mmCIF file of C-alpha atoms in Angstrom:
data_model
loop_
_atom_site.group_PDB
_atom_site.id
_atom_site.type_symbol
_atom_site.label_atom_id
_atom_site.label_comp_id
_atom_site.label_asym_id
_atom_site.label_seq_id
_atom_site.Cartn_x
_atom_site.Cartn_y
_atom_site.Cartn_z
ATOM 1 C CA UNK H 6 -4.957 2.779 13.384
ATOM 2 C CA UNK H 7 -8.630 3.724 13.592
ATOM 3 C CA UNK H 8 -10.816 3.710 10.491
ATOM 4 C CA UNK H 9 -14.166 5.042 10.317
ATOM 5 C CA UNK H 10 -15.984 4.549 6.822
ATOM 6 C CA UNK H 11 -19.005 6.231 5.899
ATOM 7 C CA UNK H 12 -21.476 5.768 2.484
ATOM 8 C CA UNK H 13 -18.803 8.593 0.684
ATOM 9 C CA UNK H 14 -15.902 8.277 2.028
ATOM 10 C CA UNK H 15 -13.032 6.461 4.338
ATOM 11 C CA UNK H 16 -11.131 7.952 6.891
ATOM 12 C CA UNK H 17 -7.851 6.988 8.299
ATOM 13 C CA UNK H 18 -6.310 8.056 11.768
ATOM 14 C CA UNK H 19 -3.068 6.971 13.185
ATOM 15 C CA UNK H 20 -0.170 8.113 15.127
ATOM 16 C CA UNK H 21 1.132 10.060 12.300
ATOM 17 C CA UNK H 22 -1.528 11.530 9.663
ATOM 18 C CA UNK H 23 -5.470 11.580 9.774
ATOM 19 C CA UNK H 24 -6.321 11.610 6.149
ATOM 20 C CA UNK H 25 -10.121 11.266 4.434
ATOM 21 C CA UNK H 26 -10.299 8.920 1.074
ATOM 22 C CA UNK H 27 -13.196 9.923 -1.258
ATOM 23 C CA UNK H 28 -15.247 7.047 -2.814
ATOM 24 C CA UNK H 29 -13.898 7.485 -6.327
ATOM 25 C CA UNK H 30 -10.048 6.723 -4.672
ATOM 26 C CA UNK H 31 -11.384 3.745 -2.838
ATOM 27 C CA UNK H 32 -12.902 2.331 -5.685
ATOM 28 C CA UNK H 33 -10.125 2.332 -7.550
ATOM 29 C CA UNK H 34 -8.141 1.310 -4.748
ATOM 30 C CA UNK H 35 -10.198 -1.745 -4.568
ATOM 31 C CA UNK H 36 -10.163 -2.415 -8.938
ATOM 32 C CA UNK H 37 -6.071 -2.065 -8.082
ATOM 33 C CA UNK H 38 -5.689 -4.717 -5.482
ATOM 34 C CA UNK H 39 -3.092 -6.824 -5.219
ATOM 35 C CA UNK H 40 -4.187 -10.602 -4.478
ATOM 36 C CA UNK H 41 -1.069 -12.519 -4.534
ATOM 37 C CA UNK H 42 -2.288 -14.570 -7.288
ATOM 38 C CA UNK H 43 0.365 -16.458 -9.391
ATOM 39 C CA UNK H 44 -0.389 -14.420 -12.999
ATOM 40 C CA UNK H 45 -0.050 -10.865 -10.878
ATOM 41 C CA UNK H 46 2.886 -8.577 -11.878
ATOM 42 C CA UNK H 47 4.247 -7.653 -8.527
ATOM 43 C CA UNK H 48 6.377 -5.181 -9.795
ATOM 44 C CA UNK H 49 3.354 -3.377 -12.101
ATOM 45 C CA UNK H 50 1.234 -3.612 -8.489
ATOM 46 C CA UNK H 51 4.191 -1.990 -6.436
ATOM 47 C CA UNK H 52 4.836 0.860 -9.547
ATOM 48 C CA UNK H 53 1.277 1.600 -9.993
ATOM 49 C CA UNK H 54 0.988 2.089 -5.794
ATOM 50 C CA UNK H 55 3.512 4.736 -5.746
ATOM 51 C CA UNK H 56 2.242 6.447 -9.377
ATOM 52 C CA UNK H 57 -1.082 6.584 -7.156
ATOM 53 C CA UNK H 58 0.624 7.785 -4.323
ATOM 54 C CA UNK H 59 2.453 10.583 -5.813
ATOM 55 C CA UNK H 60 -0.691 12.113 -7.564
ATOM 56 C CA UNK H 61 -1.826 12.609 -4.140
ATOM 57 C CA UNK H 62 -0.886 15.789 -2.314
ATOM 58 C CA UNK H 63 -1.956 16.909 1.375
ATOM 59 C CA UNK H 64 -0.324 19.749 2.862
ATOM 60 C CA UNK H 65 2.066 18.535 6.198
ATOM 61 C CA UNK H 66 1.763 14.759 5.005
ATOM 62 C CA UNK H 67 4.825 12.724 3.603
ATOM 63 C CA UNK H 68 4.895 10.795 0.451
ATOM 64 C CA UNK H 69 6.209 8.040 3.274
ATOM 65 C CA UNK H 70 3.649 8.010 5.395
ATOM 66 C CA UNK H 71 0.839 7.791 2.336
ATOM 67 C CA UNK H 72 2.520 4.627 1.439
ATOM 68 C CA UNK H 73 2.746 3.454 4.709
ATOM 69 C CA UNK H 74 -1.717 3.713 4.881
ATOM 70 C CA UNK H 75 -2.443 3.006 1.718
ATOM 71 C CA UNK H 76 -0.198 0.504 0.732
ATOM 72 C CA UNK H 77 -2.416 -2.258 2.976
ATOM 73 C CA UNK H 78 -5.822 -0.992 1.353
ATOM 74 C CA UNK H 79 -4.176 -2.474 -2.052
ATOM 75 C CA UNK H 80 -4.074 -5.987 -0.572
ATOM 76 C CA UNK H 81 -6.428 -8.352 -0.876
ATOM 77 C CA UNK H 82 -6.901 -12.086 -0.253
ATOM 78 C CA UNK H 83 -3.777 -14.225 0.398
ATOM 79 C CA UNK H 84 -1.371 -10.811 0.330
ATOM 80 C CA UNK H 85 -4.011 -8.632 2.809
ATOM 81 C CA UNK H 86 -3.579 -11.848 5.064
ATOM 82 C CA UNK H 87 0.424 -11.709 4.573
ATOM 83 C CA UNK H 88 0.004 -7.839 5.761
ATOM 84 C CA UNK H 89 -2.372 -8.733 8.815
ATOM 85 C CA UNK H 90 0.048 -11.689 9.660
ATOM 86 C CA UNK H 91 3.162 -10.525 8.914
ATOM 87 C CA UNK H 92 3.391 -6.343 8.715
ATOM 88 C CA UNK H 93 0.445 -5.270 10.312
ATOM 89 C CA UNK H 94 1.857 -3.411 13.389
ATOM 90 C CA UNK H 95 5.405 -4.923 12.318
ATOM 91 C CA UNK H 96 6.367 -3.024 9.321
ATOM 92 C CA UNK H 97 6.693 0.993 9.653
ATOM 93 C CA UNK H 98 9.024 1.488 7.022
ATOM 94 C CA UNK H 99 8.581 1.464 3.295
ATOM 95 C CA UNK H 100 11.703 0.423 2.162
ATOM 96 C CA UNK H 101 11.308 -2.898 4.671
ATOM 97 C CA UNK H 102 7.807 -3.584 3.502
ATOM 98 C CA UNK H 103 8.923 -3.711 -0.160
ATOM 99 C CA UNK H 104 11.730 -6.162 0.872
ATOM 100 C CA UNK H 105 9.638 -8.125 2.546
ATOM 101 C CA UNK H 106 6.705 -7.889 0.526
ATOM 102 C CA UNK H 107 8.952 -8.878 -2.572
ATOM 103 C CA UNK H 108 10.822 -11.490 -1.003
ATOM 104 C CA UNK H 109 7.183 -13.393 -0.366
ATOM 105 C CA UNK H 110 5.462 -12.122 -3.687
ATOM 106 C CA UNK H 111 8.085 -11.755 -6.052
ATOM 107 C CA UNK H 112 11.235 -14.618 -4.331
ATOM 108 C CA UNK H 113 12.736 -15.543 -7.748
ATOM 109 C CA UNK H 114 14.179 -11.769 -8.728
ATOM 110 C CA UNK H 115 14.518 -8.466 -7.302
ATOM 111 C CA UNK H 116 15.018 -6.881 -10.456
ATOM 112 C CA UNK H 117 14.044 -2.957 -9.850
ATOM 113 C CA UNK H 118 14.276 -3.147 -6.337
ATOM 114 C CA UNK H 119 16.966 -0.278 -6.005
ATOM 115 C CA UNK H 120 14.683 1.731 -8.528
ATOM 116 C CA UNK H 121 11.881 1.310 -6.166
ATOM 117 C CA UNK H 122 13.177 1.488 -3.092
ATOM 118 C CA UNK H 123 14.458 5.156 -3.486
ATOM 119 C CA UNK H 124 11.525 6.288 -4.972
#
């Protein structure tokens, strides 16, 4: 994936969707983050992701493959060096990231998995 940011705005390019992110949406992107910090509500983090997600429409571009970009600009820290280590490249499907991403973030419960899975 190529990225090319400029003073306004970020653009992403990959296989699948080339898509440009006003600063406004990166800002609050990067307020949003996810660190992987002990007192972080994983479940809140993956909720508010797709509530993001879904209030963003582009004509010929799948809910999946928004999630599948901007999920990794909503890391930071020790879970945006999980992602470069362990999905980066690895992961290309949601459902498999939130298993994975749960089982290292969230390990004790995967209460509302189902719910979020098939969202």
């Amino acid at each position: 994936m190529e990225k090319a940011q400029t003073e306004s705005h970020l653009s992403i390019t990959s296989n699948y969707i080339n898509i440009e992110l006003i600063k406004e949406f990166l800002e609050e992107l990067q307020i949003n983050a996810y660190h992987g910090w002990i007192d972080e509500d994983v479940m809140n983090h993956i909720a508010m992701v797709l509530k993001m997600i879904y209030s963003i429409y582009i004509p010929g571009v799948y809910s999946h493959q928004l999630r599948m970009e901007i999920f990794p600009l909503l890391l930071a820290d020790e879970a945006k060096q999980w992602w470069i280590n362990e999905g980066e490249g690895k992961i290309t499907i949601w459902e498999e990231l939130i298993e994975k991403f749960l089982c290292k973030f969230y390990p004790e419960s995967y209460d509302g998995e189902e719910e979020m899975l098939e969202e």
